[in-house]
XYZ file of C-alpha atoms in Angstrom:
349
model
C 128.661 128.226 119.442
C 131.094 130.944 120.404
C 131.278 134.294 118.603
C 134.665 133.272 117.224
C 133.312 130.030 115.730
C 130.334 131.918 114.306
C 132.633 134.433 112.612
C 134.790 131.657 111.126
C 131.694 129.946 109.786
C 130.237 133.177 108.427
C 133.482 133.957 106.642
C 133.292 130.596 104.847
C 129.786 131.128 103.468
C 129.335 134.931 103.475
C 129.770 135.336 99.733
C 127.142 132.690 98.964
C 124.540 134.397 101.167
C 124.787 137.890 99.714
C 121.590 139.045 97.989
C 120.925 141.819 95.534
C 117.565 143.547 95.900
C 115.873 146.916 95.394
C 114.939 146.696 99.049
C 117.491 146.227 101.807
C 118.262 142.521 101.840
C 118.579 140.435 104.973
C 122.279 140.178 105.768
C 124.305 136.938 105.539
C 124.969 137.279 109.281
C 121.247 137.286 110.043
C 120.565 134.407 107.657
C 123.217 132.239 109.312
C 122.090 133.194 112.813
C 118.457 132.356 112.025
C 119.459 128.954 110.639
C 121.683 128.070 113.586
C 118.880 128.938 116.022
C 116.567 126.624 114.087
C 119.062 123.745 113.995
C 120.316 124.090 117.563
C 116.977 124.552 119.321
C 114.376 123.153 116.938
C 111.627 125.780 117.192
C 108.819 125.718 114.655
C 109.392 127.881 111.596
C 106.227 129.981 112.237
C 107.402 130.764 115.773
C 110.872 131.626 114.497
C 109.420 133.877 111.777
C 107.208 135.659 114.303
C 110.168 136.139 116.677
C 112.241 137.880 114.002
C 109.306 139.659 112.339
C 109.738 138.071 108.920
C 107.395 136.008 106.781
C 107.063 132.270 107.364
C 107.926 131.471 103.743
C 110.938 133.811 103.980
C 112.220 132.080 107.125
C 111.730 128.655 105.593
C 113.502 129.672 102.392
C 116.441 131.130 104.324
C 116.869 127.998 106.459
C 116.932 125.614 103.513
C 119.212 127.833 101.439
C 121.717 128.233 104.281
C 121.639 124.491 105.043
C 122.438 123.691 101.415
C 125.235 126.264 101.452
C 126.713 124.895 104.687
C 126.869 121.406 103.216
C 128.381 122.520 99.918
C 130.983 124.797 101.498
C 132.043 122.574 104.401
C 131.826 119.016 103.063
C 135.178 119.015 101.237
C 137.067 120.221 104.315
C 135.175 118.457 107.104
C 133.762 115.323 105.454
C 136.230 114.555 102.651
C 136.773 111.242 100.935
C 139.752 109.684 102.695
C 142.820 108.216 101.018
C 144.819 105.236 102.285
C 147.149 107.320 104.464
C 144.226 109.110 106.093
C 142.446 105.818 106.807
C 145.649 104.512 108.344
C 145.827 107.572 110.600
C 142.230 106.906 111.672
C 143.230 103.341 112.550
C 146.206 104.527 114.605
C 143.920 106.859 116.569
C 141.383 104.087 117.104
C 143.999 101.708 118.455
C 145.573 104.382 120.681
C 142.208 105.374 122.183
C 140.104 102.201 122.102
C 142.608 99.337 121.733
C 141.246 97.967 118.444
C 144.155 97.457 116.034
C 143.607 98.074 112.301
C 140.130 99.484 113.042
C 139.292 102.567 110.969
C 135.892 103.390 112.465
C 132.498 102.261 113.729
C 129.293 102.118 111.674
C 125.640 102.335 112.703
C 122.297 103.698 111.538
C 119.584 105.859 113.121
C 116.096 107.122 112.308
C 115.320 110.795 111.659
C 111.561 111.150 112.170
C 109.589 112.993 109.488
C 105.966 113.761 108.752
C 104.364 111.109 106.559
C 105.107 112.136 102.953
C 102.106 112.251 100.585
C 101.423 109.047 98.627
C 104.417 107.270 100.194
C 102.552 104.217 101.461
C 104.684 102.302 103.933
C 108.067 103.188 102.413
C 109.036 105.545 105.247
C 107.166 103.653 107.996
C 109.610 102.098 110.468
C 109.324 99.345 113.066
C 108.942 101.968 115.821
C 105.612 103.039 114.339
C 106.878 106.354 112.933
C 107.773 107.692 109.517
C 111.449 108.408 109.060
C 114.471 108.649 106.839
C 117.595 106.738 107.726
C 120.961 108.161 108.712
C 123.809 105.712 108.170
C 127.236 106.872 109.326
C 130.791 105.819 110.090
C 132.553 107.594 112.959
C 136.243 107.817 113.737
C 137.832 107.532 117.189
C 137.343 111.246 117.900
C 133.588 111.333 117.142
C 133.934 112.829 113.669
C 131.687 111.402 110.967
C 133.888 110.154 108.145
C 131.127 108.813 105.907
C 127.369 109.422 105.930
C 124.361 108.386 103.883
C 121.088 110.198 104.556
C 117.650 109.640 103.097
C 116.988 105.904 102.738
C 113.471 104.728 103.515
C 112.792 104.338 107.232
C 111.529 100.776 106.859
C 114.941 99.464 105.755
C 117.327 97.637 108.091
C 120.876 98.671 109.022
C 122.440 96.096 106.736
C 120.102 96.907 103.864
C 120.722 100.664 104.088
C 124.468 100.121 104.308
C 124.571 97.743 101.332
C 122.586 100.158 99.158
C 124.345 103.376 100.200
C 127.027 104.902 98.004
C 129.715 104.276 100.647
C 128.387 100.776 101.399
C 128.437 99.715 97.757
C 131.993 100.950 97.330
C 132.995 99.394 100.641
C 131.538 95.976 99.832
C 133.099 96.136 96.349
C 136.459 96.954 98.002
C 136.674 100.320 96.267
C 137.177 102.334 99.467
C 140.783 103.475 99.827
C 141.634 101.252 102.794
C 145.367 100.565 103.288
C 146.842 97.175 102.493
C 146.917 94.510 105.182
C 149.304 95.228 108.027
C 150.743 93.319 110.980
C 148.956 93.670 114.297
C 151.074 95.454 116.931
C 153.825 93.258 118.343
C 153.151 90.372 115.943
C 153.862 89.169 112.425
C 150.148 88.522 111.884
C 148.880 90.511 108.887
C 145.196 91.440 108.950
C 143.071 93.755 106.791
C 141.903 97.157 107.964
C 138.236 97.137 108.947
C 135.300 98.954 110.532
C 133.106 97.542 113.309
C 129.319 97.177 113.309
C 126.564 95.358 115.187
C 124.802 92.109 114.314
C 122.705 93.736 111.566
C 125.746 94.145 109.334
C 127.322 91.388 107.238
C 130.627 89.903 108.349
C 133.278 90.810 105.802
C 137.043 90.844 106.001
C 136.794 94.666 106.277
C 133.666 94.714 108.482
C 133.714 93.002 111.859
C 130.460 92.071 113.627
C 129.901 90.154 116.900
C 129.842 86.395 117.205
C 126.211 85.218 117.309
C 124.675 83.313 120.218
C 124.812 83.352 124.004
C 127.062 81.701 126.586
C 129.952 81.810 124.169
C 133.475 80.563 124.908
C 135.666 83.085 126.715
C 137.589 84.012 123.566
C 134.437 84.872 121.593
C 132.803 86.590 124.562
C 135.883 88.779 124.977
C 135.799 89.690 121.288
C 132.135 90.712 121.509
C 132.841 92.908 124.523
C 135.818 94.583 122.885
C 133.811 95.191 119.723
C 130.914 96.587 121.769
C 133.333 98.941 123.497
C 134.649 100.182 120.149
C 131.094 100.722 118.887
C 130.396 103.113 121.775
C 132.189 105.691 119.655
C 129.466 105.844 117.000
C 126.748 105.784 119.679
C 128.312 108.813 121.343
C 128.841 110.553 118.006
C 125.109 110.317 117.320
C 124.394 111.419 120.897
C 126.557 114.538 120.590
C 124.992 115.331 117.214
C 121.437 115.289 118.579
C 122.302 117.013 121.858
C 123.879 119.935 119.986
C 121.487 120.075 117.005
C 118.159 119.453 118.673
C 116.096 119.891 115.525
C 116.921 116.215 114.935
C 114.967 115.289 118.078
C 111.792 116.611 116.490
C 109.565 115.123 113.851
C 110.587 117.129 110.786
C 107.457 118.546 109.158
C 108.841 118.761 105.637
C 109.454 116.760 102.493
C 112.094 113.985 102.742
C 114.464 115.939 100.464
C 114.283 118.914 102.828
C 114.853 116.628 105.840
C 117.983 115.292 104.120
C 119.193 118.873 103.617
C 118.670 119.706 107.305
C 120.411 116.517 108.470
C 123.403 117.029 106.174
C 123.884 120.558 107.520
C 123.861 119.270 111.112
C 126.478 116.658 110.258
C 128.989 119.055 108.689
C 128.404 121.554 111.504
C 129.124 118.732 113.982
C 132.442 117.948 112.294
C 133.316 121.630 111.932
C 132.837 122.406 115.627
C 134.279 119.093 116.814
C 137.491 119.994 115.012
C 137.688 123.765 115.533
C 136.099 124.200 118.975
C 136.424 120.782 120.586
C 136.523 121.821 124.262
C 133.497 124.038 123.834
C 131.493 121.670 121.643
C 132.507 118.420 123.368
C 133.691 119.135 126.932
C 135.337 116.306 128.924
C 132.203 114.982 130.637
C 130.026 115.130 127.544
C 130.687 111.516 126.473
C 130.231 108.184 128.243
C 132.828 106.554 130.450
C 133.029 102.807 129.842
C 134.903 99.925 131.385
C 137.082 97.418 129.549
C 134.020 95.309 128.695
C 132.187 98.178 127.058
C 129.709 98.782 129.886
C 128.861 102.380 130.764
C 130.087 103.332 134.236
C 129.195 107.003 133.855
C 126.736 108.378 131.336
C 127.854 111.305 129.242
C 126.190 114.665 129.714
C 124.686 114.424 126.216
C 122.213 111.893 127.636
C 120.714 114.455 130.030
C 117.474 115.574 128.458
C 118.408 114.053 125.105
C 117.133 110.583 124.318
C 119.214 108.746 121.717
C 117.904 108.508 118.184
C 116.053 105.286 117.477
C 118.248 102.586 115.987
C 117.394 101.043 112.673
C 115.653 97.680 112.493
C 117.969 94.720 112.841
C 116.263 92.775 110.086
C 118.974 91.765 107.694
C 119.615 89.251 105.000
C 122.462 88.071 102.867
C 124.846 87.875 105.805
C 126.515 84.700 104.602
C 130.208 85.162 105.272
C 133.211 83.922 103.370
C 135.649 81.614 105.074
C 138.289 84.320 104.805
C 136.105 86.770 106.738
C 135.496 84.139 109.428
C 139.241 83.468 109.627
C 140.002 87.195 109.991
C 137.540 87.522 112.876
C 138.943 84.420 114.579
C 142.523 85.679 114.288
C 141.549 89.093 115.582
C 139.654 87.576 118.517
C 142.690 85.476 119.448
C 144.880 88.582 119.389
C 142.462 90.594 121.536
C 142.154 87.726 124.013
C 145.898 87.765 124.600
C 146.051 91.571 124.816
C 143.669 92.646 127.604
C 143.019 96.285 128.443
C 142.268 98.207 131.612
C 139.502 100.716 132.239
C 139.666 103.558 129.750
C 137.648 106.710 129.467
C 135.518 106.932 126.331
C 136.976 110.233 125.264
C 139.318 111.560 122.658
C 141.077 113.788 125.203
């Protein structure tokens, strides 16, 4: 983070970090700096406290207070609830960059490893053999998170977490402010706006997933490849998040509520820097380059020394689809089959 970005961030939260004390209080600047070091590099709190000659409990208290403040002060500006016009703008960007018309974003879920909480049984135990909380998120075409849900039990599947999240419930009940149906470019074919997900998610008219099976007809195979290509956006968004905020690579030795607080702070910081310091935070070679079939032809720099977060289990149920949802996917696949694309760089530049 540059000095300029730090000053902008400090200005947003300075008032909230001021302390009154008989002794000289630690300054807001120091409190923010300490927290950013913790989030960006992931050192243990005792080591961090020793490095700055403060108590361990003081360092821990500062980190959690600043993380809560970052979320509360930044969420309205950098992770707002979108209206219909804003969703439509997201869809225009997605089509311009990744050739998926009427697509508003890509959804996926990841594990954030935590220490086994006391008396939690197997609630947080995931299929990878670790304890975790789940991070479910929707990303736009420029790697910004537009909806997140953090804190579900690690043993849940993608589809289950999505269906039970606040955004997922509203989405499945059609209470998200998606625009009305609109004609696909160059046609009179009206289709709903939608997001794309993998096979763990249910097929809905506003949520496209791949066709199941292998050795599919060319039309369905093309659709799966185009959808896979579009989903690279959320994979890279998670990759950038972890590469920049390396605390998320660690097993978080804290209560689940504290892990949620840390993760939320990383997410709003990601959106803040991705919007205000894009070239510094996400330089040109930082994301993957993919071909027209969604295959990586050059790995992004975020993959160097940063393994991706573990994906959620693909156990899912209740994926029975309506005939209308099946018809929407078939119409979209026919359109994509007749509108091929060339090689495109997976970048928002």
